[in-house]
Amino acid sequence: MKGVEFILASWRSTFAETVGQLRRWFQLEKTPCCTMAQNNSSFPVKLFIYDLSRGMARQLSPVMLGRQLDGIWHTGVVVHGKEFFFGGAGINRCLPCGTILGQPNSVVDLGYTEVNEDLFMEYLDSLAESEYRCDRYNMFEHNCNTFSNDVVQFLTGKKIPSYITDLPSEILSTVLASGSFAVPTPPLLLGWRLIEADMTVELSSPSS
C-alpha cells in the first residue's frame, strides 16, 4: 500500500512539474505567436510607376513645354496579388505587370496594410459607384494617380510621391504662364488618356 502511495506521489510531482514547464513554455512563446499572427494578417502594398511617354517626355518636353519633364506617369497599386488602377474605363485590375505597359519603370514599397481582400474589394466597389466612375475620369484633375493616392492612403495612411501627383498642375501652370489657354496635346501627352483606356483590352479576367 505504501508502495502505491509512493508511486502516486511521484506521479503527481512529475505531472505538476510537467504542467509547470508547459505553462512557462506557453508564456515564453506567447509574444512570438502573437507577432506571427500579426504578420500573417498584414499584406504588402506596392506602387508600380510607368512612364506613358516611354522616354519621350524627357527628350521633347523642353521644346514642347519649355521645361523638363522626366516622364508622364501612370501608377497602379499592387496589393493582394493584383494590380489596381483607374482610367477612362473606370477602376480596373489585372495581375501585376499585366497591362500593355509591361514592366514598371520603378516600384515603391509602401509597407503593409491590415485591410483584408474582402474589405478592400468592398471599398473599391464603393469608389466605382461614386467618385471613380468611368465618367469621372479627367486627364489632369482626376486620373490614375489621384486614384492611386486615395487607395494608398486608405490602405497605409501614406501618400504616393508628390512628383507624380503634382505633375498635372505643373503642366497646366506652364501652359498658363506661356500665355496660351489651350491645353497642348503633343505626343508625350496623348497617351495619358488613350493608353489608360486601351489597357483594359489587355487585362486578365476581372474575376481573376
GROMACS .gro file of C-alpha atoms in nm:
model
  208
    1MET     CA    1   0.000   0.000   0.000
    2LYS     CA    2   0.282   0.235   0.088
    3GLY     CA    3   0.444   0.147  -0.244
    4VAL     CA    4   0.131   0.251  -0.432
    5GLU     CA    5   0.112   0.578  -0.239
    6PHE     CA    6   0.476   0.645  -0.316
    7ILE     CA    7   0.417   0.583  -0.687
    8LEU     CA    8   0.111   0.810  -0.687
    9ALA     CA    9   0.304   1.083  -0.505
   10SER     CA   10   0.588   1.058  -0.753
   11TRP     CA   11   0.342   1.070  -1.044
   12ARG     CA   12   0.172   1.379  -0.900
   13SER     CA   13   0.508   1.550  -0.858
   14THR     CA   14   0.615   1.465  -1.211
   15PHE     CA   15   0.279   1.575  -1.351
   16ALA     CA   16   0.291   1.906  -1.162
   17GLU     CA   17   0.643   1.971  -1.285
   18THR     CA   18   0.541   1.893  -1.644
   19VAL     CA   19   0.241   2.125  -1.621
   20GLY     CA   20   0.463   2.398  -1.480
   21GLN     CA   21   0.708   2.357  -1.765
   22LEU     CA   22   0.426   2.374  -2.019
   23ARG     CA   23   0.289   2.691  -1.860
   24ARG     CA   24   0.632   2.853  -1.865
   25TRP     CA   25   0.682   2.746  -2.226
   26PHE     CA   26   0.349   2.889  -2.339
   27GLN     CA   27   0.422   3.210  -2.152
   28LEU     CA   28   0.758   3.244  -2.327
   29GLU     CA   29   0.604   3.165  -2.665
   30LYS     CA   30   0.310   3.400  -2.621
   31THR     CA   31   0.477   3.708  -2.767
   32PRO     CA   32   0.630   3.538  -3.074
   33CYS     CA   33   0.297   3.370  -3.151
   34CYS     CA   34   0.113   3.700  -3.135
   35THR     CA   35   0.375   3.857  -3.357
   36MET     CA   36   0.341   3.577  -3.609
   37ALA     CA   37  -0.037   3.617  -3.620
   38GLN     CA   38   0.001   3.989  -3.673
   39ASN     CA   39   0.243   3.936  -3.961
   40ASN     CA   40   0.009   3.685  -4.124
   41SER     CA   41  -0.272   3.942  -4.119
   42SER     CA   42  -0.062   4.211  -4.287
   43PHE     CA   43  -0.034   4.243  -4.663
   44PRO     CA   44   0.239   4.419  -4.866
   45VAL     CA   45   0.143   4.726  -5.067
   46LYS     CA   46   0.347   4.847  -5.365
   47LEU     CA   47   0.315   5.129  -5.615
   48PHE     CA   48   0.403   5.047  -5.977
   49ILE     CA   49   0.513   5.355  -6.172
   50TYR     CA   50   0.510   5.366  -6.553
   51ASP     CA   51   0.621   5.635  -6.797
   52LEU     CA   52   0.345   5.656  -7.059
   53SER     CA   53   0.571   5.857  -7.287
   54ARG     CA   54   0.834   5.580  -7.283
   55GLY     CA   55   1.113   5.833  -7.253
   56MET     CA   56   0.971   6.091  -7.495
   57ALA     CA   57   0.879   6.334  -7.218
   58ARG     CA   58   1.240   6.372  -7.110
   59GLN     CA   59   1.352   6.435  -7.468
   60LEU     CA   60   1.069   6.653  -7.602
   61SER     CA   61   0.928   6.842  -7.304
   62PRO     CA   62   1.193   7.120  -7.307
   63VAL     CA   63   1.093   7.205  -7.666
   64MET     CA   64   0.718   7.146  -7.643
   65LEU     CA   65   0.652   7.276  -7.292
   66GLY     CA   66   0.955   7.488  -7.219
   67ARG     CA   67   1.051   7.282  -6.915
   68GLN     CA   68   1.195   6.943  -6.831
   69LEU     CA   69   0.958   6.655  -6.752
   70ASP     CA   70   1.110   6.325  -6.652
   71GLY     CA   71   0.800   6.129  -6.754
   72ILE     CA   72   0.424   6.119  -6.798
   73TRP     CA   73   0.338   5.899  -6.505
   74HIS     CA   74   0.078   5.626  -6.476
   75THR     CA   75   0.053   5.434  -6.149
   76GLY     CA   76  -0.111   5.117  -6.025
   77VAL     CA   77  -0.146   4.990  -5.668
   78VAL     CA   78  -0.040   4.630  -5.614
   79VAL     CA   79  -0.196   4.451  -5.317
   80HIS     CA   80  -0.349   4.108  -5.255
   81GLY     CA   81  -0.172   3.971  -5.562
   82LYS     CA   82  -0.333   4.210  -5.812
   83GLU     CA   83  -0.265   4.548  -5.969
   84PHE     CA   84  -0.542   4.809  -5.943
   85PHE     CA   85  -0.566   5.130  -6.144
   86PHE     CA   86  -0.809   5.390  -6.276
   87GLY     CA   87  -0.854   5.502  -6.634
   88GLY     CA   88  -1.106   5.603  -6.896
   89ALA     CA   89  -1.292   5.274  -6.841
   90GLY     CA   90  -1.314   5.316  -6.464
   91ILE     CA   91  -1.144   5.105  -6.197
   92ASN     CA   92  -0.962   4.803  -6.337
   93ARG     CA   93  -0.750   4.520  -6.204
   94CYS     CA   94  -0.510   4.268  -6.350
   95LEU     CA   95  -0.219   4.053  -6.249
   96PRO     CA   96   0.088   4.263  -6.163
   97CYS     CA   97   0.251   4.390  -6.486
   98GLY     CA   98  -0.050   4.255  -6.679
   99THR     CA   99  -0.123   4.566  -6.891
  100ILE     CA  100   0.015   4.670  -7.229
  101LEU     CA  101   0.270   4.883  -7.042
  102GLY     CA  102   0.459   4.572  -6.934
  103GLN     CA  103   0.715   4.614  -6.658
  104PRO     CA  104   0.702   4.931  -6.444
  105ASN     CA  105   0.980   5.186  -6.464
  106SER     CA  106   1.006   5.178  -6.086
  107VAL     CA  107   0.840   5.022  -5.782
  108VAL     CA  108   0.782   5.195  -5.449
  109ASP     CA  109   0.743   4.975  -5.141
  110LEU     CA  110   0.470   5.134  -4.929
  111GLY     CA  111   0.483   4.892  -4.637
  112TYR     CA  112   0.194   4.678  -4.518
  113THR     CA  113  -0.180   4.704  -4.469
  114GLU     CA  114  -0.412   4.518  -4.235
  115VAL     CA  115  -0.705   4.567  -4.474
  116ASN     CA  116  -0.803   4.221  -4.595
  117GLU     CA  117  -0.905   4.148  -4.952
  118ASP     CA  118  -1.280   4.132  -4.889
  119LEU     CA  119  -1.285   4.470  -4.717
  120PHE     CA  120  -1.063   4.619  -4.985
  121MET     CA  121  -1.292   4.499  -5.263
  122GLU     CA  122  -1.592   4.649  -5.085
  123TYR     CA  123  -1.402   4.978  -5.069
  124LEU     CA  124  -1.326   4.964  -5.442
  125ASP     CA  125  -1.689   4.885  -5.523
  126SER     CA  126  -1.796   5.196  -5.333
  127LEU     CA  127  -1.541   5.406  -5.524
  128ALA     CA  128  -1.656   5.261  -5.857
  129GLU     CA  129  -2.010   5.377  -5.782
  130SER     CA  130  -1.911   5.727  -5.675
  131GLU     CA  131  -1.602   5.940  -5.735
  132TYR     CA  132  -1.426   5.683  -5.955
  133ARG     CA  133  -1.694   5.607  -6.209
  134CYS     CA  134  -1.558   5.598  -6.563
  135ASP     CA  135  -1.729   5.927  -6.649
  136ARG     CA  136  -1.541   6.100  -6.368
  137TYR     CA  137  -1.203   6.046  -6.534
  138ASN     CA  138  -1.015   6.366  -6.615
  139MET     CA  139  -0.667   6.360  -6.760
  140PHE     CA  140  -0.540   6.644  -6.541
  141GLU     CA  141  -0.763   6.660  -6.235
  142HIS     CA  142  -0.896   6.308  -6.165
  143ASN     CA  143  -0.673   6.042  -6.313
  144CYS     CA  144  -0.493   5.718  -6.233
  145ASN     CA  145  -0.260   5.891  -5.990
  146THR     CA  146  -0.547   6.052  -5.799
  147PHE     CA  147  -0.692   5.705  -5.759
  148SER     CA  148  -0.361   5.551  -5.651
  149ASN     CA  149  -0.310   5.823  -5.393
  150ASP     CA  150  -0.656   5.774  -5.241
  151VAL     CA  151  -0.622   5.395  -5.234
  152VAL     CA  152  -0.275   5.404  -5.079
  153GLN     CA  153  -0.395   5.641  -4.807
  154PHE     CA  154  -0.685   5.406  -4.734
  155LEU     CA  155  -0.453   5.106  -4.710
  156THR     CA  156  -0.149   5.252  -4.534
  157GLY     CA  157  -0.215   5.614  -4.438
  158LYS     CA  158   0.070   5.719  -4.670
  159LYS     CA  159   0.071   5.919  -4.993
  160ILE     CA  160   0.230   5.842  -5.326
  161PRO     CA  161   0.535   6.053  -5.428
  162SER     CA  162   0.449   6.419  -5.484
  163TYR     CA  163   0.640   6.440  -5.813
  164ILE     CA  164   0.364   6.216  -5.953
  165THR     CA  165   0.059   6.390  -5.808
  166ASP     CA  166   0.199   6.738  -5.881
  167LEU     CA  167   0.267   6.670  -6.249
  168PRO     CA  168  -0.073   6.781  -6.392
  169SER     CA  169  -0.069   7.114  -6.209
  170GLU     CA  170   0.291   7.171  -6.318
  171ILE     CA  171   0.194   7.117  -6.682
  172LEU     CA  172  -0.111   7.342  -6.656
  173SER     CA  173   0.085   7.616  -6.481
  174THR     CA  174   0.345   7.601  -6.757
  175VAL     CA  175   0.074   7.637  -7.022
  176LEU     CA  176  -0.088   7.933  -6.844
  177ALA     CA  177   0.247   8.100  -6.791
  178SER     CA  178   0.312   8.079  -7.164
  179GLY     CA  179   0.000   8.288  -7.229
  180SER     CA  180  -0.186   8.010  -7.408
  181PHE     CA  181  -0.518   7.893  -7.266
  182ALA     CA  182  -0.534   7.581  -7.484
  183VAL     CA  183  -0.404   7.263  -7.324
  184PRO     CA  184  -0.134   7.119  -7.551
  185THR     CA  185  -0.166   6.763  -7.674
  186PRO     CA  186   0.176   6.674  -7.815
  187PRO     CA  187   0.263   6.303  -7.848
  188LEU     CA  188   0.408   6.297  -7.498
  189LEU     CA  189   0.061   6.380  -7.355
  190LEU     CA  190  -0.163   6.185  -7.592
  191GLY     CA  191  -0.103   5.856  -7.416
  192TRP     CA  192  -0.216   5.984  -7.079
  193ARG     CA  193  -0.579   5.906  -7.151
  194LEU     CA  194  -0.563   5.688  -7.461
  195ILE     CA  195  -0.322   5.432  -7.320
  196GLU     CA  196  -0.505   5.413  -6.988
  197ALA     CA  197  -0.831   5.344  -7.173
  198ASP     CA  198  -0.672   5.088  -7.405
  199MET     CA  199  -0.508   4.897  -7.121
  200THR     CA  200  -0.839   4.731  -7.038
  201VAL     CA  201  -0.805   4.528  -7.359
  202GLU     CA  202  -0.501   4.352  -7.218
  203LEU     CA  203  -0.639   4.280  -6.872
  204SER     CA  204  -0.688   3.934  -6.736
  205SER     CA  205  -1.044   3.839  -6.647
  206PRO     CA  206  -1.197   4.067  -6.380
  207SER     CA  207  -1.275   3.756  -6.179
  208SER     CA  208  -0.908   3.665  -6.156
   0.00000   0.00000   0.00000
